[in-house]
Amino acid sequence: MTATLKTCPKLQPEDLAIFGKPPAFAEKLHVGRPNVGNRERLLQRISDMLDRNWLTNDGPYVREFEKRLAEFVGVRHCVAMCNATISLEIAIRALGLTGEVIIPSFTFIATAHALQWQEITPIFCDIDPKTHNLDPAQVERMITPRTTGIIGVHTWGRPCDVDALQAIARRRNLQLLFDAAHAIACSYKGKLIGGFGRCEIVSFHATKFFNSFEGGAVLTNDDALAGKMRLMRNFGFSGYDNVIYIGTNGKMTEVCAAMGLTSLESIDHFIATNRRNHHAYRGGLAGIPGITFIVYGERERTNYQYIVLEVDETAAGLTRDELVAVLSAENVLARRYFYPGCHRMEPYHSYFPLASLVLPETEKLCRRVMVLPNGGSVNEPAIASICQVIETAVANAPAVRAALAASAAPQAAK
Ligand code: T4K
């Protein structure tokens, strides 16, 4: 459903909701509204599934989904699971990682938790401010005798510097894998993400570019690794009554696979919608002081799922958090991914209280980044309105700041 515009243009500061005017949108606009493919096709699949009486555990939809996703990406194996966090945990265990593993702090907390859950220490490494991804030069510096691996994250679907990370992994005898939760249908050097490193982990969570309600998978070209992970996701069972390995329950259900198959059929449509929105935002935000719009290079394939801005307080006159508050009053719920950075969340903050000293770029980015709504829930007029709110707020930054401070003051006094 596309957002309904309730009010007139927000050209003057007094038009903004923080000054008491009605919000720009009648209903809340979320980041992460699910992309849903052909509803009839999905319902038909679910009906067939119920007729078949096979609801989970390596069912026909899961097998079909794995086959079709592996073909789409161009890898030998897709091992589908219940979500990407469990997929990460299983991949980490199957690769035999121990000790310390280097990851960016600028990622969703699942990347760190998947390690710590298994008592492996995540070592937070700084990012390259141009790409928001691991800075290979910093990775090199974080390696210790306890390091066994590197997990790169293709943040926003923009690929890591795979070649540089691969070279480090080879030289230092480390395992390299990728958290590709954002990166379905995105490419590196013309090749779809999924086949790099030892394996890559993708997410089909409801908020992701393409979803299976909840879901995830490990993609790999390694036959032995795939076989091991298939055992691990089903308690280590090899046939009835025969457990040959330690395992957990990571199985994808049939209803999730039905949704995944349906989403897969709509990928081109999802990309076209996101791309249209991306261009509309880019045009609408161009020239606003202090606002940097993250573009996706035309040389690579991308899913355009994330509409990412960086706010420079000095040039904009407002902080990112102030802009988020202005938008929230208009019912636009911009998100501060990945605020405040994994290293500032527990238990990691207690383990590494001084981590911020080695993460200057992460610290800066966590204060500057915000993500705006995308997908089928916004259209060009809605985007124009969001951009206009930002433009008006920045053009009248001192008044906006004063109004926000005044509205915060009574709450602070309570
Ligand atoms: N690695 C990376 C780099 C990741 O970004 C993630 C997940 C993972 C690993 C782990 O993948 P999974 O184990 O989840 O497969 C979300 C998601 O829960 C998480 O999947 C995602 N990354 C992360 C970036 O964002 P929240 O706390 O923002 O999600 P939630 O459920 O509050 O939803 C956000 C907004 O989306 C809601 O305010 C409204 C909208 N929404 C959400 C759902 C679930 C809907 O409109 N409909 C819905 O059904 O964490």
Tab-separated table of C-alpha atoms and ligand atoms in Angstrom:
chain	number	residue	atom	x	y	z
A	1	MET	CA	0.000	0.000	0.000
A	2	THR	CA	1.343	3.420	-0.893
A	3	ALA	CA	1.334	6.231	1.662
A	4	THR	CA	-1.494	8.792	1.556
A	5	LEU	CA	-0.510	12.449	1.534
A	6	LYS	CA	-2.622	14.357	3.981
A	7	THR	CA	-1.321	17.904	3.870
A	8	CYS	CA	-0.057	20.585	1.508
A	9	PRO	CA	3.572	21.208	0.709
A	10	LYS	CA	5.839	21.910	3.654
A	11	LEU	CA	7.620	24.899	2.200
A	12	GLN	CA	7.715	27.157	5.252
A	13	PRO	CA	9.062	26.245	8.686
A	14	GLU	CA	5.627	26.860	10.220
A	15	ASP	CA	4.217	24.113	7.929
A	16	LEU	CA	6.226	21.486	9.806
A	17	ALA	CA	4.530	19.201	12.310
A	18	ILE	CA	7.080	20.124	15.017
A	19	PHE	CA	5.442	23.590	14.949
A	20	GLY	CA	2.021	22.061	15.543
A	21	LYS	CA	0.806	21.523	11.960
A	22	PRO	CA	-0.717	18.154	10.944
A	23	PRO	CA	1.874	15.584	9.879
A	24	ALA	CA	2.693	15.138	6.196
A	25	PHE	CA	1.410	11.559	6.273
A	26	ALA	CA	-1.827	10.304	7.751
A	27	GLU	CA	-0.224	6.995	8.667
A	28	LYS	CA	3.217	6.025	9.862
A	29	LEU	CA	5.709	5.353	7.087
A	30	HIS	CA	8.132	2.630	8.148
A	31	VAL	CA	11.552	1.665	6.912
A	32	GLY	CA	11.396	-2.034	6.134
A	33	ARG	CA	7.841	-2.489	4.909
A	34	PRO	CA	7.877	-5.940	3.274
A	35	ASN	CA	8.032	-6.347	-0.493
A	36	VAL	CA	5.277	-8.812	-1.350
A	37	GLY	CA	5.065	-10.615	-4.681
A	38	ASN	CA	2.046	-12.226	-6.325
A	39	ARG	CA	-0.466	-12.829	-3.550
A	40	GLU	CA	-2.576	-15.381	-5.489
A	41	ARG	CA	0.512	-17.394	-6.334
A	42	LEU	CA	1.537	-17.420	-2.665
A	43	LEU	CA	-1.911	-18.454	-1.437
A	44	GLN	CA	-2.046	-21.202	-4.060
A	45	ARG	CA	1.303	-22.507	-2.875
A	46	ILE	CA	0.167	-22.478	0.746
A	47	SER	CA	-3.029	-24.302	-0.186
A	48	ASP	CA	-1.025	-26.946	-2.077
A	49	MET	CA	1.273	-27.291	0.915
A	50	LEU	CA	-1.659	-27.944	3.239
A	51	ASP	CA	-3.032	-30.538	0.821
A	52	ARG	CA	0.369	-32.216	0.804
A	53	ASN	CA	0.577	-32.256	4.597
A	54	TRP	CA	4.287	-31.529	4.537
A	55	LEU	CA	5.016	-28.404	6.566
A	56	THR	CA	8.733	-28.397	7.352
A	57	ASN	CA	11.972	-30.394	7.359
A	58	ASP	CA	13.478	-30.418	3.881
A	59	GLY	CA	10.103	-30.263	2.148
A	60	PRO	CA	9.521	-29.866	-1.592
A	61	TYR	CA	9.239	-26.063	-1.460
A	62	VAL	CA	12.464	-25.751	0.507
A	63	ARG	CA	14.247	-27.925	-2.048
A	64	GLU	CA	12.797	-25.977	-4.955
A	65	PHE	CA	13.679	-22.678	-3.293
A	66	GLU	CA	17.261	-23.798	-2.653
A	67	LYS	CA	17.646	-24.970	-6.243
A	68	ARG	CA	16.218	-21.813	-7.765
A	69	LEU	CA	18.130	-19.428	-5.521
A	70	ALA	CA	21.411	-21.266	-6.177
A	71	GLU	CA	20.729	-21.040	-9.922
A	72	PHE	CA	19.845	-17.353	-9.677
A	73	VAL	CA	23.053	-16.515	-7.806
A	74	GLY	CA	25.224	-18.980	-9.711
A	75	VAL	CA	26.516	-21.084	-6.795
A	76	ARG	CA	26.586	-24.829	-6.279
A	77	HIS	CA	24.759	-24.878	-2.943
A	78	CYS	CA	22.061	-22.967	-1.132
A	79	VAL	CA	21.374	-24.311	2.363
A	80	ALA	CA	18.126	-22.647	3.459
A	81	MET	CA	17.486	-22.010	7.148
A	82	CYS	CA	15.036	-20.358	9.518
A	83	ASN	CA	16.882	-17.002	9.544
A	84	ALA	CA	20.264	-15.484	8.750
A	85	THR	CA	21.412	-15.381	12.372
A	86	ILE	CA	21.204	-19.160	12.715
A	87	SER	CA	22.754	-19.458	9.235
A	88	LEU	CA	25.702	-17.366	10.439
A	89	GLU	CA	26.036	-19.455	13.597
A	90	ILE	CA	26.004	-22.690	11.651
A	91	ALA	CA	28.457	-21.454	9.017
A	92	ILE	CA	30.841	-20.189	11.727
A	93	ARG	CA	30.683	-23.553	13.496
A	94	ALA	CA	30.976	-25.608	10.335
A	95	LEU	CA	34.094	-23.660	9.359
A	96	GLY	CA	35.613	-24.401	12.756
A	97	LEU	CA	36.169	-20.780	13.747
A	98	THR	CA	37.474	-20.248	17.287
A	99	GLY	CA	39.271	-17.563	19.286
A	100	GLU	CA	38.804	-14.199	17.570
A	101	VAL	CA	37.037	-13.236	14.354
A	102	ILE	CA	37.287	-9.800	12.772
A	103	ILE	CA	34.037	-8.066	11.843
A	104	PRO	CA	32.920	-4.475	11.333
A	105	SER	CA	31.194	-2.819	14.281
A	106	PHE	CA	29.045	-1.007	11.736
A	107	THR	CA	26.667	-3.927	11.190
A	108	PHE	CA	23.474	-5.374	12.617
A	109	ILE	CA	24.093	-6.905	16.029
A	110	ALA	CA	23.429	-10.420	14.678
A	111	THR	CA	26.890	-10.530	13.048
A	112	ALA	CA	28.541	-10.102	16.469
A	113	HIS	CA	26.081	-12.241	18.422
A	114	ALA	CA	26.486	-15.202	16.072
A	115	LEU	CA	30.112	-15.355	17.203
A	116	GLN	CA	29.752	-14.499	20.869
A	117	TRP	CA	26.900	-17.033	21.188
A	118	GLN	CA	29.600	-19.640	20.534
A	119	GLU	CA	32.130	-17.944	22.793
A	120	ILE	CA	34.152	-16.663	19.876
A	121	THR	CA	35.263	-13.058	20.379
A	122	PRO	CA	34.149	-10.569	17.739
A	123	ILE	CA	36.960	-8.103	17.111
A	124	PHE	CA	35.484	-4.861	15.881
A	125	CYS	CA	37.314	-3.308	12.994
A	126	ASP	CA	36.878	0.137	11.480
A	127	ILE	CA	35.270	0.805	8.130
A	128	ASP	CA	36.170	2.785	5.060
A	129	PRO	CA	33.986	5.923	5.227
A	130	LYS	CA	33.582	5.883	1.435
A	131	THR	CA	32.064	2.382	1.288
A	132	HIS	CA	30.786	1.825	4.871
A	133	ASN	CA	32.438	-1.607	4.643
A	134	LEU	CA	35.485	-3.151	6.341
A	135	ASP	CA	38.686	-1.243	5.661
A	136	PRO	CA	41.195	-3.925	4.614
A	137	ALA	CA	44.138	-1.911	5.976
A	138	GLN	CA	42.495	-1.865	9.403
A	139	VAL	CA	41.665	-5.583	9.191
A	140	GLU	CA	45.352	-6.347	8.806
A	141	ARG	CA	46.070	-4.412	12.018
A	142	MET	CA	43.475	-6.299	14.073
A	143	ILE	CA	44.939	-9.762	13.403
A	144	THR	CA	46.419	-11.513	16.435
A	145	PRO	CA	47.644	-15.093	16.991
A	146	ARG	CA	44.071	-15.954	18.122
A	147	THR	CA	42.412	-14.744	14.918
A	148	THR	CA	40.815	-17.518	12.866
A	149	GLY	CA	38.569	-15.621	10.473
A	150	ILE	CA	37.153	-12.474	8.914
A	151	ILE	CA	33.479	-11.813	8.297
A	152	GLY	CA	32.945	-9.010	5.786
A	153	VAL	CA	29.504	-7.422	5.614
A	154	HIS	CA	28.232	-6.119	2.260
A	155	THR	CA	26.455	-3.207	3.927
A	156	TRP	CA	23.487	-1.734	2.003
A	157	GLY	CA	24.248	-4.311	-0.706
A	158	ARG	CA	27.450	-2.479	-1.666
A	159	PRO	CA	30.155	-5.135	-1.944
A	160	CYS	CA	33.149	-5.320	0.360
A	161	ASP	CA	36.607	-5.058	-1.157
A	162	VAL	CA	36.488	-8.830	-1.676
A	163	ASP	CA	39.844	-9.101	-3.459
A	164	ALA	CA	41.733	-7.249	-0.730
A	165	LEU	CA	40.084	-9.278	2.052
A	166	GLN	CA	40.717	-12.505	0.152
A	167	ALA	CA	44.399	-11.603	-0.211
A	168	ILE	CA	44.696	-10.975	3.547
A	169	ALA	CA	42.863	-14.200	4.385
A	170	ARG	CA	45.123	-16.199	2.089
A	171	ARG	CA	48.327	-14.598	3.339
A	172	ARG	CA	47.408	-14.912	7.032
A	173	ASN	CA	45.754	-18.315	6.713
A	174	LEU	CA	42.315	-17.129	7.863
A	175	GLN	CA	38.831	-18.194	6.881
A	176	LEU	CA	36.871	-15.539	4.987
A	177	LEU	CA	33.100	-15.459	4.862
A	178	PHE	CA	30.562	-12.758	4.197
A	179	ASP	CA	27.424	-11.558	5.873
A	180	ALA	CA	25.471	-10.810	2.712
A	181	ALA	CA	22.158	-10.190	4.515
A	182	HIS	CA	21.605	-7.025	2.438
A	183	ALA	CA	23.072	-8.210	-0.801
A	184	ILE	CA	20.764	-10.529	-2.739
A	185	ALA	CA	20.858	-9.510	-6.415
A	186	CYS	CA	23.930	-7.292	-5.879
A	187	SER	CA	27.212	-7.877	-7.651
A	188	TYR	CA	30.955	-7.540	-7.151
A	189	LYS	CA	33.008	-7.080	-10.321
A	190	GLY	CA	29.978	-8.173	-12.332
A	191	LYS	CA	29.389	-11.426	-10.445
A	192	LEU	CA	26.410	-11.812	-8.125
A	193	ILE	CA	27.271	-11.878	-4.433
A	194	GLY	CA	26.877	-15.365	-2.973
A	195	GLY	CA	29.935	-17.186	-4.268
A	196	PHE	CA	32.733	-15.233	-2.567
A	197	GLY	CA	34.876	-16.413	0.353
A	198	ARG	CA	34.218	-19.819	1.895
A	199	CYS	CA	30.515	-18.987	2.013
A	200	GLU	CA	28.063	-16.089	2.120
A	201	ILE	CA	25.030	-15.712	4.359
A	202	VAL	CA	21.836	-14.082	3.104
A	203	SER	CA	18.712	-12.985	4.989
A	204	PHE	CA	15.089	-13.214	3.898
A	205	HIS	CA	13.699	-11.374	6.929
A	206	ALA	CA	10.449	-9.467	6.325
A	207	THR	CA	12.328	-6.157	6.077
A	208	LYS	CA	14.831	-7.392	3.525
A	209	PHE	CA	14.831	-6.794	-0.226
A	210	PHE	CA	13.228	-10.139	-0.771
A	211	ASN	CA	11.654	-12.012	2.073
A	212	SER	CA	10.373	-15.400	3.125
A	213	PHE	CA	8.672	-13.921	6.234
A	214	GLU	CA	11.702	-15.075	8.249
A	215	GLY	CA	14.523	-16.958	6.590
A	216	GLY	CA	18.157	-17.137	5.670
A	217	ALA	CA	20.604	-19.287	3.773
A	218	VAL	CA	24.253	-20.101	3.400
A	219	LEU	CA	25.476	-19.986	-0.194
A	220	THR	CA	28.670	-21.805	-1.052
A	221	ASN	CA	30.553	-23.629	-3.769
A	222	ASP	CA	32.075	-26.006	-1.217
A	223	ASP	CA	30.378	-29.452	-1.344
A	224	ALA	CA	31.759	-30.698	1.977
A	225	LEU	CA	30.839	-27.514	3.822
A	226	ALA	CA	27.299	-27.580	2.423
A	227	GLY	CA	26.879	-31.216	3.486
A	228	LYS	CA	28.057	-30.447	7.007
A	229	MET	CA	25.673	-27.498	7.327
A	230	ARG	CA	22.723	-29.567	6.097
A	231	LEU	CA	23.388	-31.984	8.950
A	232	MET	CA	23.853	-29.185	11.471
A	233	ARG	CA	20.594	-27.442	10.627
A	234	ASN	CA	18.649	-30.649	11.428
A	235	PHE	CA	20.164	-31.753	14.780
A	236	GLY	CA	22.880	-33.731	12.982
A	237	PHE	CA	20.402	-36.330	11.720
A	238	SER	CA	21.518	-38.466	8.828
A	239	GLY	CA	18.320	-40.396	8.163
A	240	TYR	CA	15.951	-41.575	10.888
A	241	ASP	CA	17.439	-42.434	14.303
A	242	ASN	CA	20.985	-41.676	13.195
A	243	VAL	CA	22.692	-38.597	14.610
A	244	ILE	CA	26.240	-38.257	13.342
A	245	TYR	CA	27.074	-34.695	14.278
A	246	ILE	CA	26.256	-31.965	16.782
A	247	GLY	CA	23.440	-29.857	15.409
A	248	THR	CA	20.644	-27.455	16.123
A	249	ASN	CA	17.250	-26.644	14.665
A	250	GLY	CA	17.873	-24.293	11.754
A	251	LYS	CA	15.241	-25.655	9.399
A	252	MET	CA	13.259	-23.462	7.032
A	253	THR	CA	9.519	-24.152	7.013
A	254	GLU	CA	7.527	-24.856	3.861
A	255	VAL	CA	5.400	-21.747	4.263
A	256	CYS	CA	8.568	-19.631	4.384
A	257	ALA	CA	9.927	-21.365	1.301
A	258	ALA	CA	6.585	-20.726	-0.466
A	259	MET	CA	6.985	-17.025	0.289
A	260	GLY	CA	10.638	-17.145	-0.772
A	261	LEU	CA	9.739	-18.751	-4.108
A	262	THR	CA	7.051	-16.136	-4.670
A	263	SER	CA	9.440	-13.306	-3.822
A	264	LEU	CA	12.049	-14.756	-6.165
A	265	GLU	CA	9.567	-14.475	-9.040
A	266	SER	CA	9.142	-10.742	-8.345
A	267	ILE	CA	12.771	-9.717	-7.993
A	268	ASP	CA	12.803	-7.617	-11.172
A	269	HIS	CA	9.679	-5.777	-10.073
A	270	PHE	CA	11.107	-5.099	-6.584
A	271	ILE	CA	14.325	-3.747	-8.087
A	272	ALA	CA	12.442	-1.513	-10.555
A	273	THR	CA	10.347	-0.002	-7.737
A	274	ASN	CA	13.366	0.567	-5.495
A	275	ARG	CA	15.339	2.035	-8.382
A	276	ARG	CA	12.572	4.465	-9.281
A	277	ASN	CA	12.365	5.548	-5.633
A	278	HIS	CA	16.129	5.837	-5.356
A	279	HIS	CA	16.269	8.227	-8.308
A	280	ALA	CA	13.355	10.263	-6.922
A	281	TYR	CA	15.102	10.656	-3.558
A	282	ARG	CA	18.379	11.478	-5.246
A	283	GLY	CA	16.765	14.292	-7.227
A	284	GLY	CA	14.740	15.546	-4.269
A	285	LEU	CA	17.703	15.725	-1.909
A	286	ALA	CA	20.246	17.117	-4.362
A	287	GLY	CA	21.813	20.352	-3.249
A	288	ILE	CA	20.534	20.311	0.347
A	289	PRO	CA	23.513	21.476	2.430
A	290	GLY	CA	24.992	18.830	4.692
A	291	ILE	CA	22.999	15.947	3.202
A	292	THR	CA	24.996	13.284	1.375
A	293	PHE	CA	22.912	10.750	-0.487
A	294	ILE	CA	24.518	7.312	-0.852
A	295	VAL	CA	24.480	6.286	-4.505
A	296	TYR	CA	24.961	2.826	-5.954
A	297	GLY	CA	27.575	2.634	-8.693
A	298	GLU	CA	26.003	1.887	-12.056
A	299	ARG	CA	28.793	-0.564	-12.868
A	300	GLU	CA	27.476	-3.160	-10.404
A	301	ARG	CA	24.060	-4.767	-10.075
A	302	THR	CA	22.223	-3.725	-6.950
A	303	ASN	CA	18.799	-4.060	-5.332
A	304	TYR	CA	18.528	-0.367	-4.294
A	305	GLN	CA	16.882	-1.526	-1.061
A	306	TYR	CA	18.411	1.046	1.270
A	307	ILE	CA	17.901	4.790	0.976
A	308	VAL	CA	20.842	6.013	3.027
A	309	LEU	CA	21.738	9.593	3.966
A	310	GLU	CA	24.655	11.021	5.852
A	311	VAL	CA	24.000	14.205	7.774
A	312	ASP	CA	26.869	16.615	8.346
A	313	GLU	CA	25.776	18.731	11.289
A	314	THR	CA	28.123	21.601	10.527
A	315	ALA	CA	26.767	22.101	7.014
A	316	ALA	CA	23.124	21.167	7.681
A	317	GLY	CA	22.785	23.074	10.951
A	318	LEU	CA	20.993	20.029	12.392
A	319	THR	CA	22.185	16.705	13.701
A	320	ARG	CA	21.007	13.427	12.221
A	321	ASP	CA	18.961	12.848	15.385
A	322	GLU	CA	17.264	16.234	15.038
A	323	LEU	CA	16.327	15.419	11.451
A	324	VAL	CA	15.014	12.018	12.531
A	325	ALA	CA	12.837	13.799	15.115
A	326	VAL	CA	11.518	16.269	12.505
A	327	LEU	CA	10.607	13.387	10.172
A	328	SER	CA	9.070	11.357	12.963
A	329	ALA	CA	6.675	14.229	13.734
A	330	GLU	CA	5.609	13.989	10.070
A	331	ASN	CA	5.011	10.230	10.541
A	332	VAL	CA	8.143	9.302	8.584
A	333	LEU	CA	9.984	6.838	10.812
A	334	ALA	CA	13.538	7.136	9.524
A	335	ARG	CA	15.951	4.628	11.112
A	336	ARG	CA	19.437	5.151	12.522
A	337	TYR	CA	20.954	1.876	11.302
A	338	PHE	CA	23.344	0.700	12.879
A	339	TYR	CA	23.267	3.055	15.786
A	340	PRO	CA	25.122	3.133	18.179
A	341	GLY	CA	27.451	0.488	16.678
A	342	CYS	CA	27.891	-3.041	18.024
A	343	HIS	CA	30.854	-1.990	20.178
A	344	ARG	CA	28.545	0.276	22.178
A	345	MET	CA	25.994	-2.475	22.800
A	346	GLU	CA	26.110	-5.158	25.484
A	347	PRO	CA	27.895	-7.359	26.217
A	348	TYR	CA	30.516	-5.868	23.924
A	349	HIS	CA	30.656	-2.444	25.536
A	350	SER	CA	31.550	-4.047	28.875
A	351	TYR	CA	34.097	-6.346	27.258
A	352	PHE	CA	35.774	-3.569	25.239
A	353	PRO	CA	35.037	-0.226	26.918
A	354	LEU	CA	37.767	1.518	24.905
A	355	ALA	CA	36.829	0.087	21.493
A	356	SER	CA	35.702	3.458	20.187
A	357	LEU	CA	39.341	4.613	20.227
A	358	VAL	CA	40.162	2.286	17.324
A	359	LEU	CA	36.875	2.892	15.500
A	360	PRO	CA	36.896	6.600	14.607
A	361	GLU	CA	35.156	6.193	11.241
A	362	THR	CA	32.502	3.882	12.702
A	363	GLU	CA	31.846	6.355	15.506
A	364	LYS	CA	31.439	9.190	13.011
A	365	LEU	CA	29.174	7.225	10.694
A	366	CYS	CA	26.942	5.967	13.504
A	367	ARG	CA	26.195	9.595	14.346
A	368	ARG	CA	25.519	10.598	10.730
A	369	VAL	CA	23.605	7.822	8.979
A	370	MET	CA	19.878	7.497	8.567
A	371	VAL	CA	17.726	5.306	6.359
A	372	LEU	CA	14.463	6.389	4.704
A	373	PRO	CA	11.447	4.317	3.598
A	374	ASN	CA	11.632	2.497	0.281
A	375	GLY	CA	9.777	-0.183	-1.686
A	376	GLY	CA	6.105	-0.297	-2.546
A	377	SER	CA	5.068	1.742	0.495
A	378	VAL	CA	6.298	5.018	-1.055
A	379	ASN	CA	5.696	6.652	-4.413
A	380	GLU	CA	7.094	9.748	-6.115
A	381	PRO	CA	4.710	12.287	-4.455
A	382	ALA	CA	5.429	10.740	-1.039
A	383	ILE	CA	9.161	10.939	-1.682
A	384	ALA	CA	8.859	14.538	-2.857
A	385	SER	CA	7.096	15.360	0.400
A	386	ILE	CA	9.775	13.620	2.529
A	387	CYS	CA	12.523	15.487	0.668
A	388	GLN	CA	10.663	18.763	1.083
A	389	VAL	CA	10.437	18.259	4.853
A	390	ILE	CA	14.205	17.721	4.971
A	391	GLU	CA	14.889	20.731	2.751
A	392	THR	CA	12.637	23.046	4.794
A	393	ALA	CA	14.084	21.797	8.080
A	394	VAL	CA	17.675	22.359	6.937
A	395	ALA	CA	16.862	25.776	5.439
A	396	ASN	CA	15.407	26.827	8.794
A	397	ALA	CA	17.774	24.929	11.037
A	398	PRO	CA	18.042	27.444	13.936
A	399	ALA	CA	14.238	27.695	14.350
A	400	VAL	CA	13.851	23.918	14.034
A	401	ARG	CA	16.545	23.297	16.609
A	402	ALA	CA	14.954	25.756	19.012
A	403	ALA	CA	11.511	24.141	18.592
A	404	LEU	CA	12.927	20.658	19.208
A	405	ALA	CA	14.806	21.851	22.291
A	406	ALA	CA	11.669	23.537	23.628
A	407	SER	CA	9.574	20.401	23.163
A	408	ALA	CA	12.279	18.261	24.834
A	409	ALA	CA	12.664	20.624	27.815
A	410	PRO	CA	9.339	19.878	29.580
A	411	GLN	CA	10.007	16.129	29.249
A	412	ALA	CA	13.501	16.518	30.657
A	413	ALA	CA	12.078	18.439	33.622
A	414	LYS	CA	9.734	15.553	34.546
B	1	T4K	N1	23.321	-9.383	9.238
B	1	T4K	C1	22.886	-8.179	8.877
B	1	T4K	C2	23.837	-7.233	8.249
B	1	T4K	C3	21.533	-7.841	9.055
B	1	T4K	O1	21.098	-6.613	8.696
B	1	T4K	C4	20.673	-8.776	9.644
B	1	T4K	C5	19.300	-8.449	9.897
B	1	T4K	C6	21.173	-10.045	9.990
B	1	T4K	C7	22.521	-10.316	9.773
B	1	T4K	C8	20.311	-11.110	10.596
B	1	T4K	O2	19.275	-11.508	9.731
B	1	T4K	P1	17.991	-12.295	10.303
B	1	T4K	O3	18.448	-13.243	11.368
B	1	T4K	O4	17.035	-11.246	10.823
B	1	T4K	O5	17.460	-13.031	9.084
B	1	T4K	C9	15.660	-5.552	11.602
B	1	T4K	C10	15.509	-7.012	11.333
B	1	T4K	O6	14.946	-7.746	12.416
B	1	T4K	C11	16.760	-7.658	10.907
B	1	T4K	O7	16.397	-8.779	10.138
B	1	T4K	C12	17.609	-6.738	10.032
B	1	T4K	N2	18.886	-7.282	9.765
B	1	T4K	C13	17.826	-5.427	10.701
B	1	T4K	C14	18.645	-4.476	9.881
B	1	T4K	O8	16.572	-4.818	10.924
B	1	T4K	P2	14.534	-4.157	13.397
B	1	T4K	O9	14.609	-4.244	14.852
B	1	T4K	O10	14.693	-2.885	12.715
B	1	T4K	O11	13.233	-4.935	12.794
B	1	T4K	P3	11.747	-4.755	13.067
B	1	T4K	O12	11.166	-6.106	13.113
B	1	T4K	O13	11.540	-3.813	14.191
B	1	T4K	O14	11.208	-4.040	11.737
B	1	T4K	C15	11.621	-2.753	11.357
B	1	T4K	C16	10.456	-2.007	10.734
B	1	T4K	O15	10.027	-2.705	9.588
B	1	T4K	C17	9.251	-1.913	11.619
B	1	T4K	O16	9.302	-0.752	12.381
B	1	T4K	C18	8.108	-1.895	10.645
B	1	T4K	C19	8.624	-2.643	9.454
B	1	T4K	N3	8.065	-3.981	9.397
B	1	T4K	C20	8.686	-5.002	10.076
B	1	T4K	C21	8.174	-6.278	10.026
B	1	T4K	C22	8.848	-7.389	10.757
B	1	T4K	C23	6.919	-4.196	8.700
B	1	T4K	O17	6.345	-3.253	8.128
B	1	T4K	N4	6.407	-5.459	8.625
B	1	T4K	C24	6.983	-6.509	9.260
B	1	T4K	O18	6.501	-7.637	9.146
B	1	T4K	O19	15.606	-5.199	12.939
